[in-house]
Coordinates of C-alpha atoms and ligand atoms in Angstrom, one line a residue:
X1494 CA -1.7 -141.9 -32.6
X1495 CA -2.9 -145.3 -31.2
X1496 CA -4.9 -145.4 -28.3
X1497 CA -3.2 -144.0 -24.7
X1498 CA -1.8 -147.1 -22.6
X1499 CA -3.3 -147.5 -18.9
X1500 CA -2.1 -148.6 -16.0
X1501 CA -3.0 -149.4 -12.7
X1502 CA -0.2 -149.5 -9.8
X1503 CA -0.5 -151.7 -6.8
X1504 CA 1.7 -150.3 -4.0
X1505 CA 2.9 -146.5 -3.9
X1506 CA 5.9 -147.1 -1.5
X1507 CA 9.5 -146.3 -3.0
X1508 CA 9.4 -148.2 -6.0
X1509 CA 5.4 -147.1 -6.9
X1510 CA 5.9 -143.4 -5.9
X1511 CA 8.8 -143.3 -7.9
X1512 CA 6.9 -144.7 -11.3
X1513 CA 3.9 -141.9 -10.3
X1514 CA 6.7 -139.1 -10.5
X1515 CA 8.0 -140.6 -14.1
X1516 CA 4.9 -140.8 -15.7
X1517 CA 4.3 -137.2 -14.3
X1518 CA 7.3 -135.8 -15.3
X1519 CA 7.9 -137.0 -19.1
X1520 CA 5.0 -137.3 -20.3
X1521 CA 5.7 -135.9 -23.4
X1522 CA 9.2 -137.8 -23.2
X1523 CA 7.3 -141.2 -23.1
X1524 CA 5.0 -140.0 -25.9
X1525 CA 7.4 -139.5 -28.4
X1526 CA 9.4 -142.5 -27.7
X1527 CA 6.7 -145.3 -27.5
X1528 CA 4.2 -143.1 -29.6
X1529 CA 1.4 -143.7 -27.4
X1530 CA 0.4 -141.6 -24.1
X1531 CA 0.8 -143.6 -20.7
X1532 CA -1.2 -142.8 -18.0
X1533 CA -2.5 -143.7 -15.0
X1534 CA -6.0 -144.5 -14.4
X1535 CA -5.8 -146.2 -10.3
X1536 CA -3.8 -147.3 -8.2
X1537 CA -3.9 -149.3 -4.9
X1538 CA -1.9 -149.0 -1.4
X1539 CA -3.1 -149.7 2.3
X1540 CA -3.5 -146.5 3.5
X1541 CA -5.5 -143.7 1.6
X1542 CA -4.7 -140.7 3.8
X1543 CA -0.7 -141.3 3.9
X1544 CA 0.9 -138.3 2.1
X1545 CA 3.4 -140.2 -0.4
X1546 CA 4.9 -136.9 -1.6
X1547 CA 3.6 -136.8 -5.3
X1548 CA -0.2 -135.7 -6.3
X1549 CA -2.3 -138.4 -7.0
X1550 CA -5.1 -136.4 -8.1
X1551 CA -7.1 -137.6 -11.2
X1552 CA -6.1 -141.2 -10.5
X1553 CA -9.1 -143.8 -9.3
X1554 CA -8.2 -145.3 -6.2
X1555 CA -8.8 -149.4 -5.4
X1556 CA -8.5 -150.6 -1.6
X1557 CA -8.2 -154.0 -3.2
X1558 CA -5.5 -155.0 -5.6
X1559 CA -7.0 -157.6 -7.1
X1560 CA -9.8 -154.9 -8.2
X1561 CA -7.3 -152.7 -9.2
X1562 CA -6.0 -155.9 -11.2
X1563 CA -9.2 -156.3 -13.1
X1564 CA -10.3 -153.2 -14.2
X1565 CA -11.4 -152.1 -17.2
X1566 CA -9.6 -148.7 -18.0
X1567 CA -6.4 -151.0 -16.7
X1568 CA -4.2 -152.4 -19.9
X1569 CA -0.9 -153.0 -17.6
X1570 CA -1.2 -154.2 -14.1
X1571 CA 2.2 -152.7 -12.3
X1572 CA 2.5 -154.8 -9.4
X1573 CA 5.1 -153.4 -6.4
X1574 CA 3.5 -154.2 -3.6
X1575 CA 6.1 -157.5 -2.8
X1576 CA 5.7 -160.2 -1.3
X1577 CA 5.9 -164.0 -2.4
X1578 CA 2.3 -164.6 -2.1
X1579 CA -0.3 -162.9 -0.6
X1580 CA -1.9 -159.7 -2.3
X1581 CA 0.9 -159.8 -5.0
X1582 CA 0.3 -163.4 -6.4
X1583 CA -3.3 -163.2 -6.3
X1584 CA -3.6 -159.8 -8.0
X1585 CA -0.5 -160.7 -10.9
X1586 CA -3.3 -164.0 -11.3
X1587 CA -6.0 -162.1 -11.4
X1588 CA -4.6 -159.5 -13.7
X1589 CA -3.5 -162.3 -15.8
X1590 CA -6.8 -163.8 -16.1
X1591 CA -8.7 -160.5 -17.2
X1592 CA -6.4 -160.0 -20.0
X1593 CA -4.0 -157.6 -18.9
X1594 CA 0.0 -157.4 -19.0
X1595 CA 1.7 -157.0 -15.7
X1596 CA 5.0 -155.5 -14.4
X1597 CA 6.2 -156.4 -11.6
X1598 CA 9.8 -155.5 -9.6
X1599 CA 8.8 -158.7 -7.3
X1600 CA 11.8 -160.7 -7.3
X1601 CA 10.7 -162.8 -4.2
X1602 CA 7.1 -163.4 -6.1
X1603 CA 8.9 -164.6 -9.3
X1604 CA 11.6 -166.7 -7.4
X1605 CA 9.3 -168.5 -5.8
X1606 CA 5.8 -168.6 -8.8
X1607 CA 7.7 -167.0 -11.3
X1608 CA 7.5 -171.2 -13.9
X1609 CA 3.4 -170.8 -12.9
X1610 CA 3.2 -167.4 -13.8
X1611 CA 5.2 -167.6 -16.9
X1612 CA 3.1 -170.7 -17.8
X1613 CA -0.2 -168.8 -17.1
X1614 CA 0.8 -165.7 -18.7
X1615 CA 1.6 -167.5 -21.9
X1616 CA -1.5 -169.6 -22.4
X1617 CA -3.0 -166.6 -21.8
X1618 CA -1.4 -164.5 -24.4
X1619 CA -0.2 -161.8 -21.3
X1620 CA 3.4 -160.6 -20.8
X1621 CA 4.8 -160.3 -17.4
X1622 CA 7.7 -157.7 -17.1
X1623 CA 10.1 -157.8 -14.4
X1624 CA 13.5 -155.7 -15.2
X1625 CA 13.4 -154.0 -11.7
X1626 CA 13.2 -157.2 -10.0
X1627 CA 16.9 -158.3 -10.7
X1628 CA 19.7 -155.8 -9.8
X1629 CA 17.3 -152.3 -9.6
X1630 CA 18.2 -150.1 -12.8
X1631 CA 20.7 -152.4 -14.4
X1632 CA 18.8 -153.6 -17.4
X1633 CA 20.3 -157.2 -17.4
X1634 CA 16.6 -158.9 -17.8
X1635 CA 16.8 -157.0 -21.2
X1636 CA 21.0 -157.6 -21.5
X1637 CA 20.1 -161.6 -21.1
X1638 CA 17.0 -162.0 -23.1
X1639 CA 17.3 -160.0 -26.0
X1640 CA 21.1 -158.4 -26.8
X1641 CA 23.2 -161.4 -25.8
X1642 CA 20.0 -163.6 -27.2
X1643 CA 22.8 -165.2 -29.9
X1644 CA 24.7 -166.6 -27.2
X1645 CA 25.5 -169.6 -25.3
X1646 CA 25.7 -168.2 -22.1
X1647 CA 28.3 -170.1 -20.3
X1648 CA 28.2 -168.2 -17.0
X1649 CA 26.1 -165.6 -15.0
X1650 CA 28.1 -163.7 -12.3
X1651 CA 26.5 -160.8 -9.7
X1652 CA 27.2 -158.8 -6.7
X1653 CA 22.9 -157.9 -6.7
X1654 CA 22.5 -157.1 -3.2
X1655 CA 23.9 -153.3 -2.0
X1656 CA 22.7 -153.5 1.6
X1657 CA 25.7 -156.5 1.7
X1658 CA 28.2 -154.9 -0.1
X1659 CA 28.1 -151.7 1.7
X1660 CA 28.6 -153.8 4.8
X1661 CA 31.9 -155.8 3.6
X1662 CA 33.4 -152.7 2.0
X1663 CA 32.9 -150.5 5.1
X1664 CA 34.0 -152.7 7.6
X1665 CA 37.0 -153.3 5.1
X1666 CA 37.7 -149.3 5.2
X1667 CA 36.4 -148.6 8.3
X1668 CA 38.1 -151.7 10.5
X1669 CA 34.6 -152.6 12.1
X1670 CA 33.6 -155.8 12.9
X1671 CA 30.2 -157.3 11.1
X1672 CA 27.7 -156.2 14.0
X1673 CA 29.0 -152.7 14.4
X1674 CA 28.7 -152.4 10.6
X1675 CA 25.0 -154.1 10.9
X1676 CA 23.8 -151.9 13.0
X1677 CA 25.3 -148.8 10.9
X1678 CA 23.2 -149.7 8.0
X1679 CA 20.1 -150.4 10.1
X1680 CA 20.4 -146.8 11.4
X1681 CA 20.7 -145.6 8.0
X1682 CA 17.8 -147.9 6.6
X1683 CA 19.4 -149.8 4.1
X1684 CA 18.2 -153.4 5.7
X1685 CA 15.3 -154.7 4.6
X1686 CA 12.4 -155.4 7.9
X1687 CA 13.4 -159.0 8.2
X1688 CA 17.4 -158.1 7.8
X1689 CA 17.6 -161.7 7.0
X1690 CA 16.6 -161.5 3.4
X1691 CA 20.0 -158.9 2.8
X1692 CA 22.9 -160.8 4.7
X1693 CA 21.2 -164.2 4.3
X1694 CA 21.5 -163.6 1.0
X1695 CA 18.1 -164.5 0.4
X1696 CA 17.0 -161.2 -1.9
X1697 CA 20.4 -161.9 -4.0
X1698 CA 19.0 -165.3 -4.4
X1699 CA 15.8 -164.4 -5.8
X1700 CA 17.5 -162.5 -8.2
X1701 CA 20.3 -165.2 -9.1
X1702 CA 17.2 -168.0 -9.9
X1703 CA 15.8 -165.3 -12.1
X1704 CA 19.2 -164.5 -13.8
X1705 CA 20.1 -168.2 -14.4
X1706 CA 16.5 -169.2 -15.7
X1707 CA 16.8 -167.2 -18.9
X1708 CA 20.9 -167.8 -19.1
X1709 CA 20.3 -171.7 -19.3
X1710 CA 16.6 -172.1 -20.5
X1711 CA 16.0 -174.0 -17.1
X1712 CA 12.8 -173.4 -14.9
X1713 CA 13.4 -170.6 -12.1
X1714 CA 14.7 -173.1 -9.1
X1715 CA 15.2 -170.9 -5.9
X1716 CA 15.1 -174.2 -3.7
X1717 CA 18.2 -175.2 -5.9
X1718 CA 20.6 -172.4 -5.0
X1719 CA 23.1 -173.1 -2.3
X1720 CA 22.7 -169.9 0.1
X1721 CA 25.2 -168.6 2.7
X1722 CA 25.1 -165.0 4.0
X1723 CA 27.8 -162.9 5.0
X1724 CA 27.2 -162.9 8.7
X1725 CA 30.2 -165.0 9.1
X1726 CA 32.7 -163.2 8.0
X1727 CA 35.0 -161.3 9.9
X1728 CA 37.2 -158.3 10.1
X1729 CA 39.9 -161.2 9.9
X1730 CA 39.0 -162.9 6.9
X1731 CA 38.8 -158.9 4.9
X1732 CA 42.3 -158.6 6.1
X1733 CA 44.0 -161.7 5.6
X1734 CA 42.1 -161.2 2.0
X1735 CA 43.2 -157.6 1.3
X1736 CA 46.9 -159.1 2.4
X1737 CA 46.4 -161.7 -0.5
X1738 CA 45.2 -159.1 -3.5
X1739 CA 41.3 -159.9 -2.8
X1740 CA 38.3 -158.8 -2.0
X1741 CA 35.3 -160.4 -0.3
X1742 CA 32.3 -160.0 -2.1
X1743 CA 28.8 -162.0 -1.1
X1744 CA 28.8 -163.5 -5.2
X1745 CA 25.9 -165.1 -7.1
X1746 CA 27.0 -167.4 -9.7
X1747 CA 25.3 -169.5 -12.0
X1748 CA 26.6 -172.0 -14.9
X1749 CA 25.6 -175.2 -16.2
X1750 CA 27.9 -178.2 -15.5
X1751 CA 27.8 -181.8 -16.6
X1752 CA 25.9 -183.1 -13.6
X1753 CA 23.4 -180.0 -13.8
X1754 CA 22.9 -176.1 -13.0
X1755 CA 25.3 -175.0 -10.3
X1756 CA 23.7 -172.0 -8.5
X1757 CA 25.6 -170.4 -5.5
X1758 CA 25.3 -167.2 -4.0
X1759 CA 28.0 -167.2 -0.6
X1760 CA 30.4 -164.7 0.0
X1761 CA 33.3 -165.5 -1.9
X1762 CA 37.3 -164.2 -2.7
X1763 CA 37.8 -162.3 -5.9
X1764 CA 40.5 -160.6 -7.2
X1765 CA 40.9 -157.0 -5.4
X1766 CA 41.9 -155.5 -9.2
X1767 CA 38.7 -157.2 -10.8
X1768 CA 36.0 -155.2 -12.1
X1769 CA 33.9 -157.3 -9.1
X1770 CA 36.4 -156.6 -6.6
X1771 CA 36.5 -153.3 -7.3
X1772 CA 32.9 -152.6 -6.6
X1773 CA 32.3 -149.9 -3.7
X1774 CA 29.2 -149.5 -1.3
X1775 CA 25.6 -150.1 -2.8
X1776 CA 26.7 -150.3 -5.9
X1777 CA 25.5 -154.1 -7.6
X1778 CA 27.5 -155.1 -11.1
X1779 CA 26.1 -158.5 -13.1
X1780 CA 29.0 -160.5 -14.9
X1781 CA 27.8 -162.1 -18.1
X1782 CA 30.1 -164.9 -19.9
X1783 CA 28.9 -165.9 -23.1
X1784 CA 31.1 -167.9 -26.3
X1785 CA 30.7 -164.9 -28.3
X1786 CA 30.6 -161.9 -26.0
X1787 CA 33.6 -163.8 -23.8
X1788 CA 32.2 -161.0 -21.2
X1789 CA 29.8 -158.5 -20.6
X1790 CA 30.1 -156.4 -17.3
X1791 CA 26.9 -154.4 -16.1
X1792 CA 27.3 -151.4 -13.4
X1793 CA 24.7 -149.5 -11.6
X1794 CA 22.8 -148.7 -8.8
X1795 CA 20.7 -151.8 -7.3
X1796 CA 17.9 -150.1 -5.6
X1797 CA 16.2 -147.1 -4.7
X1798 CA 13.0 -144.6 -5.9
X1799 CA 14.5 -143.4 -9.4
X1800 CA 16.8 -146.4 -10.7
X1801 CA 13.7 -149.2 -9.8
X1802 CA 11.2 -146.7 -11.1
X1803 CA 13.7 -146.4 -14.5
X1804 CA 13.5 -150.2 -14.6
X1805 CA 9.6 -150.9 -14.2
X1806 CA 9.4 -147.7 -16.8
X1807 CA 11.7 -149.2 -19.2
X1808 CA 9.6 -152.6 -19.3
X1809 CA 6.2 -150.5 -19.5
X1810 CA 7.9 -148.4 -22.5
X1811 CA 8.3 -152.3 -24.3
X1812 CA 4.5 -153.1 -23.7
X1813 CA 3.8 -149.6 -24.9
X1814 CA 5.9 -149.8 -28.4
X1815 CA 4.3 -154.3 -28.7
X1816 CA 7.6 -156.2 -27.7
X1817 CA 5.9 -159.3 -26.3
X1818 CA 9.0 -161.7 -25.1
X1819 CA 8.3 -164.8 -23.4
X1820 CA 9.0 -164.5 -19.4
X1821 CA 12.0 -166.2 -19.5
X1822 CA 13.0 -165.9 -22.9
X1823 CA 12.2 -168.8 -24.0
X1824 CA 8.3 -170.3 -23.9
X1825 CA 8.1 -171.7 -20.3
X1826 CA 6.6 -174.9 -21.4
X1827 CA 9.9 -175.4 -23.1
X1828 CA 11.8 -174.5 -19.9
X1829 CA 14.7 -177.4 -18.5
X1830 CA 14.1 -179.1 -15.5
X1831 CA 17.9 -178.7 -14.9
X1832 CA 19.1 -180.9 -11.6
X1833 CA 20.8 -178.6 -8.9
X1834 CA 24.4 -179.1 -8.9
X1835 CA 25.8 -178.0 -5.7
X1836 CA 29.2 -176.8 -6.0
X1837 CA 30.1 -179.3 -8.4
X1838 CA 33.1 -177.9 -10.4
X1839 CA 36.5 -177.3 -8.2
X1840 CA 38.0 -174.3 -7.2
X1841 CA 41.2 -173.0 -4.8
X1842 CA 39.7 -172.3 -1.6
X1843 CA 40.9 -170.0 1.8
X1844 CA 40.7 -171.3 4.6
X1845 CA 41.1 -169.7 8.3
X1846 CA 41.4 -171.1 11.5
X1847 CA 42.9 -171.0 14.8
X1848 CA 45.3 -174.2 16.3
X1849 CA 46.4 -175.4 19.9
X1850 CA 49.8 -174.2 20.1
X1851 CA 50.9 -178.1 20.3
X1852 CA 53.9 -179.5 18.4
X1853 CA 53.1 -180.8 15.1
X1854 CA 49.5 -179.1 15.0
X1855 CA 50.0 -177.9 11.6
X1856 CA 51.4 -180.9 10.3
X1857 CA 48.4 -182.7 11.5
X1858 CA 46.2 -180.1 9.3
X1859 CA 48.7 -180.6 6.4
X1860 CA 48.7 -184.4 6.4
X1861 CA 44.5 -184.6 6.7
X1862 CA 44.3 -181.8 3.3
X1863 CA 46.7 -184.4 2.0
X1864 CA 44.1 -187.3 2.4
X1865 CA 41.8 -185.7 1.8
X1866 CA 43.4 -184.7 -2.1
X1867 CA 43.2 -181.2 -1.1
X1868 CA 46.9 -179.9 -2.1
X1869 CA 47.9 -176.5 -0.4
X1870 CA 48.9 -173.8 -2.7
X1871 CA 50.0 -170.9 0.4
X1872 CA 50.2 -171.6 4.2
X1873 CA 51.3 -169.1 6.8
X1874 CA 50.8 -168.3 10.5
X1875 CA 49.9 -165.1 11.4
X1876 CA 49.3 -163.6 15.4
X1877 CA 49.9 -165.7 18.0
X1878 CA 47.9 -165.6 21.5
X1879 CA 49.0 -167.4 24.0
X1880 CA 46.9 -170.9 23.4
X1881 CA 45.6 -170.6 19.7
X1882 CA 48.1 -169.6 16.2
X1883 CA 46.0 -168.8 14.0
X1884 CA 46.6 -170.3 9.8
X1885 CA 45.7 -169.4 6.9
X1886 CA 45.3 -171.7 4.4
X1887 CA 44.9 -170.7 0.3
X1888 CA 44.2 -174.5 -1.5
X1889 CA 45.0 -175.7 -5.1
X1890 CA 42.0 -176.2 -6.9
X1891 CA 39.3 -178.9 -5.2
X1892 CA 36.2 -179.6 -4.9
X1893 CA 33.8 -179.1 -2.2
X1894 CA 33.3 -181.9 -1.2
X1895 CA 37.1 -183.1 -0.8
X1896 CA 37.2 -179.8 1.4
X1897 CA 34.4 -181.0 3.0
X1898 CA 35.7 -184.3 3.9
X1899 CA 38.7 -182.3 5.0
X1900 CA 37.2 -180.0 7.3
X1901 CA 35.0 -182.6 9.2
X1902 CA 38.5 -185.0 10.1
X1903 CA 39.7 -181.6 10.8
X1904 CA 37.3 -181.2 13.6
X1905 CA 37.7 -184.6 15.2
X1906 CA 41.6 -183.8 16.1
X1907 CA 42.6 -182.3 19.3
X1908 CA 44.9 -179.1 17.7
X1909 CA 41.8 -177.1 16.4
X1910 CA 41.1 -174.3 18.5
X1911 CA 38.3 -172.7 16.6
X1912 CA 35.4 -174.2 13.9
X1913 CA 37.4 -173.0 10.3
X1914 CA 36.1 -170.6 8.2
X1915 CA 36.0 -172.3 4.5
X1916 CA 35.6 -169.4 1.5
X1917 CA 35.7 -170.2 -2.2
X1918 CA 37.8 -168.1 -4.5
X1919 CA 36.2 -167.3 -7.5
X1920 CA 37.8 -167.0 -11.2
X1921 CA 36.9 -163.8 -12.7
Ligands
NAP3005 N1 13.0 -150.4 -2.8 C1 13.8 -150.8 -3.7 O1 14.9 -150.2 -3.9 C2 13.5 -152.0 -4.6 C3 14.4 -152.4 -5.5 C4 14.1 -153.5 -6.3 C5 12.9 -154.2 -6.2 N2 12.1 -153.7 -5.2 C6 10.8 -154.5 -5.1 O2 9.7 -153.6 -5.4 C7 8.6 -153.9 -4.6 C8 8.1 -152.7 -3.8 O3 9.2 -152.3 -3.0 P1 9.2 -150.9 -2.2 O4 10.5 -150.8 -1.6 O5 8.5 -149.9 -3.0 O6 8.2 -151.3 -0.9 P2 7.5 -150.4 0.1 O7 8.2 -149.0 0.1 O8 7.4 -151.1 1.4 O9 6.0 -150.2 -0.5 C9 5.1 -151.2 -0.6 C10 3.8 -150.6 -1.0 O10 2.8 -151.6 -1.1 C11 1.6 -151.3 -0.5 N3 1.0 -152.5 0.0 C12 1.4 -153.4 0.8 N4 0.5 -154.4 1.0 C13 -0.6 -154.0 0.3 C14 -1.9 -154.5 0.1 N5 -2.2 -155.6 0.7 N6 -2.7 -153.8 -0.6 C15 -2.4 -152.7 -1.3 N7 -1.2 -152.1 -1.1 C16 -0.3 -152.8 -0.4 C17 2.1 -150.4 0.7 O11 1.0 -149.6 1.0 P3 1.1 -148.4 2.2 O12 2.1 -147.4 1.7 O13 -0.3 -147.8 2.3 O14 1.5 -149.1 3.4 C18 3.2 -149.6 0.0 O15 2.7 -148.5 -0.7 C19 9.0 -155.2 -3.8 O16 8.7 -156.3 -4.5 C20 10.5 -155.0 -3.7 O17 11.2 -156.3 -3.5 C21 12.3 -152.7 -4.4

């Protein structure tokens, strides 16, 4: 049998702990299916004396990552600290530059360094694994780059971020508004410490720039991606969607148009009966379109000890049996530049807000869509209070920036009686 395969692990928290208790447990498992023993020779955290739960006894210990990174009994570097920068970066370098392979499940890392990584891994002849970065222990890094490799990927759909999902879909069953909801997950510790990163969508955009990169060959482009979270959306808009046959799901989605990559990742209508739409909880699913597949739907748990852990084993299992794929699946050198298309190709959109109960209010409304070339597909009224009606608008196909236009004459008028909310309906 060849030589046993080493690694060193940087950060025991859920992810780390839960690779420690893999290795551990199917040893024999891993053995027979990569032919080569895995083990651990170090690993790295802050705190020595915290008890994570699983015996680390036998392994070496490094207060430093980037020793950790660099030593010799290390062959894979297994990064899960996070972070963009910081220990993270300067440990996956420093790994990279003593020769070793690195996994990672640092989305936020690889979002933001992942072209200079890629670039520095390859010169270097290294491999930098990352399947547990993008949708937990869905294995759509591996879907992407190697069993859908034949196709031309036409478009990359996701719902990659639980914490979000959990929110719209209880306060769709449970009939809470957003902040009740919010502060129901926080108790249950599903938000991440800055809570920003979940219902900014800001993790879901990490893992959309990853997702896209090897879909259209381009270079990882975080700064590209045009981010709304789902704090905006109300109890209202679930209903009034629910009334309609849809569902409000916070959506990445990535495709290549004429005038460049489109990335978005906004909470979005889709069809209540889609396989999206249908998605409960902390659940994630990852459409992929492609002009053989037509489509490819992924399901699984986004998060959490085992289905990360499965992940960053799954990558470490490829090192171990000498599939060396380029980051991205392509060399990055060879990676497009793609401009950022924002929102480029058109789409119906809903549209809710609230008028002055004047005479010819919703004419007014009516008339500016129509100048706007924004042609109304449904309109109704629904409620009534005693100064505002409240309308709800579903559009013809347009683009964003006709709605746009739209929705700023909108707010020069004297009938609007609240800013509207403006939510893309999404084809799936
Ligand atoms: N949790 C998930 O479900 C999930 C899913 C997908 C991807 N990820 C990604 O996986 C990575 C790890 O996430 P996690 O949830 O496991 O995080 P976590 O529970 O917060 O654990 C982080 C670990 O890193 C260690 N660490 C932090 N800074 C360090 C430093 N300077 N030197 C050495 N060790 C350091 C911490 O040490 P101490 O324990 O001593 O404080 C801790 O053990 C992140 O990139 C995250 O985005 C997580």
């Amino acid at each position: 049998m060849t030589k046993p395969l080493r690694l060193g692990i940087a950060g025991l928290g859920t992810v780390g702990t839960g690779v420690v208790k893999i290795v551990r447990r199917h040893a024999d498992l891993l053995t027979a299916r990569t032919g080569r023993k895995i083990e651990i020779t170090a690993v790295s955290a802050r705190d020595r004396a915290k008890d994570r739960g699983v015996s680390l006894r036998g392994y070496g210990w490094e207060d430093d990552p980037v020793a950790l990174a660099t030593r010799d009994d290390v062959d894979i570097f297994v990064e899960l600290m996070g972070g963009p920068d910081g220990p993270a970066k300067a440990a996956t370098e420093a790994a990279i530059a003593a020769g070793k392979d690195v996994v990672t499940a640092n989305k936020a890392m690889l979002a933001m360094h992942g072209q200079a990584l890629a670039e520095l891994a390859e010169n270097a002849g290294q491999s930098i694994r990352y399947e547990a970065a993008v949708a937990g222990g869905i294995p759509v890094i591996k879907a992407l780059t190697e069993g859908l490799a034949g196709n031309e990927i036409t478009r990359v759909m996701g719902v990659m971020n639980g914490t979000c999902n959990y929110i719209l879909t209880r306060m769709e069953s449970s009939g809470l508004p957003y902040d009740d909801v919010f502060r129901e997950a926080d108790a249950l510790g599903y938000l991440e410490a800055d809570p920003n990163l979940d219902v900014g969508g800001i993790d879901a955009g990490h893992k959309l720039a990853l997702l896209s990169s090897i879909a259209f060959g381009t270079r990882p482009d975080f700064a590209g991606i045009e981010i709304e979270g789902i704090q905006r959306v109300t109890i209202d808009d679930i209903r009034q969607a629910a009334d309609m046959g849809y569902r409000i799901k916070l959506l990445g989605v990535a495709q290549r148009t004429a005038r460049g990559l489109e990335q978005r990742m906004q909470p979005c209508l889709v069809p209540a009966d889609s396989p999206l739409g249908q998605l409960e909880g902390g659940t994630n699913m990852v459409v992929i379109e492609g002009d053989s597949i037509e489509q490819v739907v992924l399901r699984g748990p986004g998060a959490g000890e085992g289905p990360t852990a499965s992940a960053v084993m799954g990558d470490v299992c490829d090192l171990a049996r000498g599939l060396r794929l380029p980051v991205f699946g392509q060399p990055a050198d060879s990676l497009d530049a793609a401009p950022s298309a924002i929102a480029g190709l058109p789409a119906p959109y809903y549209l809710r807000m609230a008028l002055q109960d004047k005479p010819g209010a919703l004419a007014k409304i009516a008339a500016i869509l129509g100048d706007a070339g924004v042609s109304i597909d449904r309109m109704r009224q629904y409620g009534h209070s005693e100064s505002a009606a409240p309308v709800l608008i579903v559009t013809h196909k347009t683009t964003r920036a006709a709605l746009d236009k739209a929705l700023e004459a909108m707010q020069s008028t004297d009938v609007m009686a609240s800013t509207p909310v403006a939510l893309r309906i999404e084809t799936v």
